[in-house]
GROMACS .gro file of C-alpha atoms in nm:
model
  243
    1MET     CA    1   0.000   0.001  -0.002
    2ALA     CA    2   0.279   0.241   0.093
    3SER     CA    3   0.459   0.167  -0.241
    4SER     CA    4   0.141   0.224  -0.443
    5SER     CA    5   0.074   0.550  -0.268
    6GLY     CA    6   0.435   0.656  -0.328
    7SER     CA    7   0.410   0.574  -0.698
    8ASP     CA    8   0.082   0.772  -0.725
    9SER     CA    9   0.249   1.073  -0.566
   10ASP     CA   10   0.548   1.038  -0.804
   11ASP     CA   11   0.310   1.025  -1.108
   12SER     CA   12   0.118   1.333  -0.984
   13VAL     CA   13   0.449   1.522  -0.946
   14GLN     CA   14   0.563   1.417  -1.290
   15THR     CA   15   0.239   1.522  -1.454
   16GLU     CA   16   0.245   1.854  -1.268
   17GLU     CA   17   0.597   1.912  -1.401
   18GLU     CA   18   0.483   1.834  -1.747
   19ARG     CA   19   0.197   2.079  -1.718
   20ASP     CA   20   0.432   2.347  -1.593
   21SER     CA   21   0.658   2.300  -1.898
   22ILE     CA   22   0.353   2.313  -2.124
   23ARG     CA   23   0.235   2.633  -1.961
   24GLU     CA   24   0.577   2.781  -2.002
   25ASP     CA   25   0.577   2.696  -2.374
   26LEU     CA   26   0.227   2.839  -2.413
   27SER     CA   27   0.336   3.165  -2.242
   28LYS     CA   28   0.585   3.222  -2.530
   29MET     CA   29   0.313   3.163  -2.796
   30SER     CA   30   0.078   3.425  -2.932
   31PHE     CA   31  -0.301   3.415  -2.876
   32GLU     CA   32  -0.372   3.307  -3.231
   33GLU     CA   33  -0.124   3.016  -3.205
   34ILE     CA   34  -0.284   2.902  -2.880
   35MET     CA   35  -0.630   2.914  -3.038
   36LYS     CA   36  -0.508   2.707  -3.336
   37LEU     CA   37  -0.346   2.452  -3.095
   38LYS     CA   38  -0.676   2.429  -2.902
   39GLU     CA   39  -0.867   2.371  -3.223
   40GLN     CA   40  -0.623   2.092  -3.334
   41LEU     CA   41  -0.613   1.917  -2.996
   42GLY     CA   42  -0.975   1.976  -2.895
   43ALA     CA   43  -1.106   2.154  -2.587
   44LYS     CA   44  -1.120   1.842  -2.377
   45VAL     CA   45  -0.753   1.740  -2.436
   46TYR     CA   46  -0.640   2.096  -2.402
   47LYS     CA   47  -0.800   2.136  -2.059
   48GLU     CA   48  -0.657   1.801  -1.939
   49ALA     CA   49  -0.306   1.890  -2.061
   50VAL     CA   50  -0.285   2.252  -1.956
   51LEU     CA   51  -0.528   2.288  -1.664
   52GLY     CA   52  -0.563   1.932  -1.545
   53VAL     CA   53  -0.940   1.950  -1.569
   54ASN     CA   54  -1.144   1.647  -1.668
   55ASP     CA   55  -1.498   1.726  -1.807
   56ASP     CA   56  -1.637   1.383  -1.700
   57SER     CA   57  -1.521   1.416  -1.341
   58THR     CA   58  -1.647   1.770  -1.316
   59SER     CA   59  -1.986   1.685  -1.469
   60LYS     CA   60  -2.026   1.391  -1.225
   61SER     CA   61  -1.930   1.606  -0.929
   62HIS     CA   62  -2.178   1.869  -1.039
   63SER     CA   63  -2.453   1.614  -1.080
   64LYS     CA   64  -2.383   1.464  -0.739
   65LYS     CA   65  -2.361   1.796  -0.557
   66PRO     CA   66  -2.614   2.059  -0.669
   67ALA     CA   67  -2.515   2.423  -0.633
   68THR     CA   68  -2.604   2.576  -0.299
   69PHE     CA   69  -2.656   2.949  -0.288
   70LYS     CA   70  -2.575   3.112   0.047
   71ARG     CA   71  -2.632   3.454   0.185
   72LEU     CA   72  -2.347   3.691   0.282
   73ASN     CA   73  -2.566   3.823   0.558
   74LYS     CA   74  -2.890   3.706   0.718
   75ASN     CA   75  -3.053   4.036   0.639
   76ARG     CA   76  -2.977   4.010   0.270
   77PRO     CA   77  -3.186   3.815   0.015
   78ARG     CA   78  -3.075   3.468  -0.086
   79GLU     CA   79  -2.900   3.448  -0.423
   80LEU     CA   80  -3.086   3.218  -0.663
   81SER     CA   81  -2.991   3.081  -1.001
   82ALA     CA   82  -3.136   3.250  -1.309
   83LYS     CA   83  -3.098   2.922  -1.514
   84ARG     CA   84  -3.454   2.806  -1.461
   85GLN     CA   85  -3.682   2.654  -1.719
   86VAL     CA   86  -3.969   2.875  -1.829
   87PRO     CA   87  -4.295   2.723  -1.709
   88PHE     CA   88  -4.518   2.578  -1.978
   89ILE     CA   89  -4.851   2.756  -2.007
   90SER     CA   90  -5.126   2.579  -2.200
   91ILE     CA   91  -5.395   2.744  -2.409
   92GLU     CA   92  -5.659   2.658  -2.143
   93GLN     CA   93  -5.455   2.829  -1.872
   94LYS     CA   94  -5.408   3.140  -2.089
   95LYS     CA   95  -5.786   3.157  -2.145
   96SER     CA   96  -5.862   3.114  -1.781
   97SER     CA   97  -5.603   3.386  -1.682
   98LYS     CA   98  -5.766   3.626  -1.926
   99THR     CA   99  -6.115   3.560  -1.793
  100GLU     CA  100  -5.997   3.607  -1.436
  101GLU     CA  101  -5.866   3.959  -1.499
  102ARG     CA  102  -6.046   4.214  -1.277
  103VAL     CA  103  -6.204   4.502  -1.456
  104ALA     CA  104  -6.205   4.821  -1.255
  105ASP     CA  105  -6.486   5.078  -1.292
  106PRO     CA  106  -6.320   5.424  -1.312
  107ARG     CA  107  -6.627   5.583  -1.155
  108PHE     CA  108  -6.568   5.399  -0.828
  109ASP     CA  109  -6.195   5.345  -0.837
  110GLY     CA  110  -6.002   5.559  -0.586
  111ASN     CA  111  -5.702   5.572  -0.812
  112CYS     CA  112  -5.906   5.757  -1.084
  113GLY     CA  113  -5.998   6.050  -0.856
  114ASP     CA  114  -6.254   6.144  -0.587
  115PHE     CA  115  -6.619   6.061  -0.630
  116ASN     CA  116  -6.838   6.370  -0.653
  117VAL     CA  117  -7.210   6.306  -0.600
  118ASN     CA  118  -7.326   6.623  -0.758
  119HIS     CA  119  -7.133   6.564  -1.083
  120PHE     CA  120  -7.248   6.203  -1.085
  121LYS     CA  121  -7.614   6.288  -1.044
  122GLU     CA  122  -7.601   6.562  -1.310
  123ASN     CA  123  -7.418   6.342  -1.559
  124TYR     CA  124  -7.663   6.054  -1.517
  125LYS     CA  125  -7.981   6.262  -1.493
  126PHE     CA  126  -8.094   6.117  -1.825
  127LEU     CA  127  -8.150   5.778  -1.656
  128SER     CA  128  -8.486   5.898  -1.517
  129LYS     CA  129  -8.614   5.928  -1.870
  130VAL     CA  130  -8.485   5.580  -1.949
  131ARG     CA  131  -8.670   5.444  -1.647
  132LEU     CA  132  -8.994   5.607  -1.758
  133LYS     CA  133  -8.964   5.429  -2.090
  134ASP     CA  134  -8.898   5.097  -1.913
  135ILE     CA  135  -9.204   5.152  -1.688
  136THR     CA  136  -9.419   5.212  -1.998
  137ARG     CA  137  -9.286   4.896  -2.165
  138LEU     CA  138  -9.333   4.686  -1.843
  139ARG     CA  139  -9.687   4.809  -1.798
  140LYS     CA  140  -9.776   4.708  -2.149
  141GLN     CA  141  -9.620   4.369  -2.080
  142LEU     CA  142  -9.820   4.344  -1.755
  143ARG     CA  143 -10.146   4.401  -1.942
  144GLU     CA  144 -10.072   4.129  -2.190
  145THR     CA  145  -9.941   3.854  -1.954
  146THR     CA  146 -10.171   3.610  -1.767
  147ASP     CA  147  -9.910   3.427  -1.556
  148ASN     CA  148  -9.949   3.526  -1.188
  149ASN     CA  149  -9.576   3.483  -1.103
  150GLU     CA  150  -9.475   3.690  -1.401
  151ARG     CA  151  -9.727   3.954  -1.318
  152LYS     CA  152  -9.591   3.978  -0.961
  153ALA     CA  153  -9.231   4.009  -1.087
  154LEU     CA  154  -9.336   4.284  -1.331
  155GLN     CA  155  -9.525   4.470  -1.065
  156VAL     CA  156  -9.223   4.462  -0.830
  157GLU     CA  157  -8.990   4.583  -1.111
  158ILE     CA  158  -9.227   4.865  -1.202
  159GLN     CA  159  -9.253   4.981  -0.838
  160ARG     CA  160  -8.871   4.965  -0.805
  161LEU     CA  161  -8.814   5.183  -1.105
  162ALA     CA  162  -9.089   5.427  -0.996
  163ASN     CA  163  -8.934   5.450  -0.646
  164LYS     CA  164  -8.597   5.514  -0.799
  165ASN     CA  165  -8.731   5.808  -0.998
  166VAL     CA  166  -8.908   5.950  -0.695
  167GLU     CA  167  -8.589   5.934  -0.496
  168GLU     CA  168  -8.395   6.105  -0.778
  169LYS     CA  169  -8.656   6.381  -0.790
  170LYS     CA  170  -8.645   6.437  -0.415
  171TRP     CA  171  -8.264   6.453  -0.425
  172HIS     CA  172  -8.264   6.725  -0.694
  173ILE     CA  173  -8.535   6.920  -0.512
  174LYS     CA  174  -8.331   6.908  -0.190
  175GLN     CA  175  -8.014   7.021  -0.366
  176ASN     CA  176  -8.205   7.318  -0.525
  177GLN     CA  177  -8.331   7.410  -0.181
  178LEU     CA  178  -7.977   7.403  -0.033
  179LYS     CA  179  -7.851   7.621  -0.320
  180ARG     CA  180  -8.131   7.876  -0.250
  181GLU     CA  181  -8.046   7.881   0.124
  182LYS     CA  182  -7.672   7.944   0.044
  183LEU     CA  183  -7.772   8.222  -0.196
  184GLU     CA  184  -7.993   8.387   0.069
  185VAL     CA  185  -7.703   8.378   0.320
  186GLN     CA  186  -7.466   8.533   0.067
  187GLN     CA  187  -7.711   8.807  -0.019
  188ALA     CA  188  -7.770   8.888   0.344
  189ILE     CA  189  -7.397   8.913   0.409
  190GLN     CA  190  -7.350   9.141   0.104
  191LYS     CA  191  -7.630   9.370   0.234
  192GLY     CA  192  -7.467   9.389   0.581
  193LEU     CA  193  -7.748   9.194   0.743
  194ARG     CA  194  -7.729   8.907   0.989
  195PRO     CA  195  -7.780   8.583   0.786
  196HIS     CA  196  -8.019   8.318   0.897
  197TYR     CA  197  -7.882   7.965   0.882
  198VAL     CA  198  -8.158   7.706   0.843
  199THR     CA  199  -8.143   7.427   1.097
  200LYS     CA  200  -8.216   7.062   1.019
  201LYS     CA  201  -8.547   7.085   1.209
  202GLU     CA  202  -8.662   7.383   0.998
  203ARG     CA  203  -8.550   7.220   0.682
  204ARG     CA  204  -8.745   6.898   0.774
  205ALA     CA  205  -9.055   7.105   0.846
  206LYS     CA  206  -9.032   7.273   0.507
  207GLU     CA  207  -8.996   6.933   0.341
  208LEU     CA  208  -9.308   6.805   0.518
  209VAL     CA  209  -9.506   7.113   0.412
  210THR     CA  210  -9.396   7.071   0.048
  211GLN     CA  211  -9.487   6.700   0.054
  212PHE     CA  212  -9.829   6.785   0.207
  213GLU     CA  213  -9.903   7.042  -0.063
  214GLN     CA  214  -9.800   6.799  -0.340
  215LEU     CA  215 -10.018   6.518  -0.201
  216LYS     CA  216 -10.312   6.767  -0.175
  217LYS     CA  217 -10.275   6.872  -0.538
  218SER     CA  218 -10.250   6.519  -0.663
  219GLY     CA  219 -10.545   6.397  -0.456
  220LYS     CA  220 -10.343   6.137  -0.265
  221LEU     CA  221 -10.353   6.306   0.075
  222SER     CA  222 -10.620   6.082   0.230
  223LYS     CA  223 -10.447   5.773   0.106
  224HIS     CA  224 -10.110   5.893   0.249
  225LEU     CA  225 -10.268   5.979   0.584
  226GLU     CA  226 -10.432   5.631   0.603
  227LYS     CA  227 -10.104   5.465   0.519
  228ARG     CA  228  -9.920   5.668   0.790
  229ARG     CA  229 -10.201   5.587   1.047
  230LYS     CA  230 -10.164   5.212   0.983
  231LYS     CA  231  -9.788   5.233   1.009
  232ASN     CA  232  -9.811   5.417   1.345
  233VAL     CA  233 -10.067   5.160   1.473
  234ALA     CA  234  -9.835   4.870   1.376
  235LYS     CA  235  -9.546   5.047   1.547
  236ASP     CA  236  -9.747   5.088   1.865
  237ARG     CA  237  -9.850   4.728   1.869
  238ARG     CA  238  -9.487   4.615   1.834
  239GLN     CA  239  -9.381   4.840   2.126
  240LEU     CA  240  -9.668   4.701   2.347
  241GLY     CA  241  -9.584   4.344   2.249
  242PHE     CA  242  -9.906   4.256   2.065
  243ALA     CA  243  -9.744   4.192   1.733
   0.00000   0.00000   0.00000
């Protein structure tokens, strides 16, 4: 065993001396001559003769021991290899990814600016006319249909659209009232008078008076009062525990 190990060490020393002599010869050659020599011998033989590198041994060592990437500091990110295979995406996955894209409405997206109620109501004021056309069409459909379930669904839809228009009308009336109140305050200040700021209680009283006059003109006052009376009776019964 000792003799074999001694012979191996002698061979390694001899080969190393040969490589040193080859390197010395190569140092005296030009770059073009070295490239020609490398083409004649081949890259594998050239590496073994000059550098002592064996491609088979290096490939085996690389296959056995995968590259491990370490961090220089625990607070730094880990270094990863960029040599990764691009994942295969099928046509079905592309279609599904397209369908799952979220579409943002710019009217309600905070990144597109602040939402202004007044501008929104004014810009979409035409929808009240569209609802009136829908109500006319649904009423015509209601007269023609005989199915009870369909009639109920149509009546609910007609009432919903009518209520929406009523709410829109009330909102615009209220905004006009607020504008008149602001204008009265500004005029009083310009005249040097003490302005009167309308309270919520006074504004609510004015709204009730306006609503009373409108119901009186349309002839629906008695029906409205009867509805309010039934609502108050039901409320009292719930409070007393009779409901």
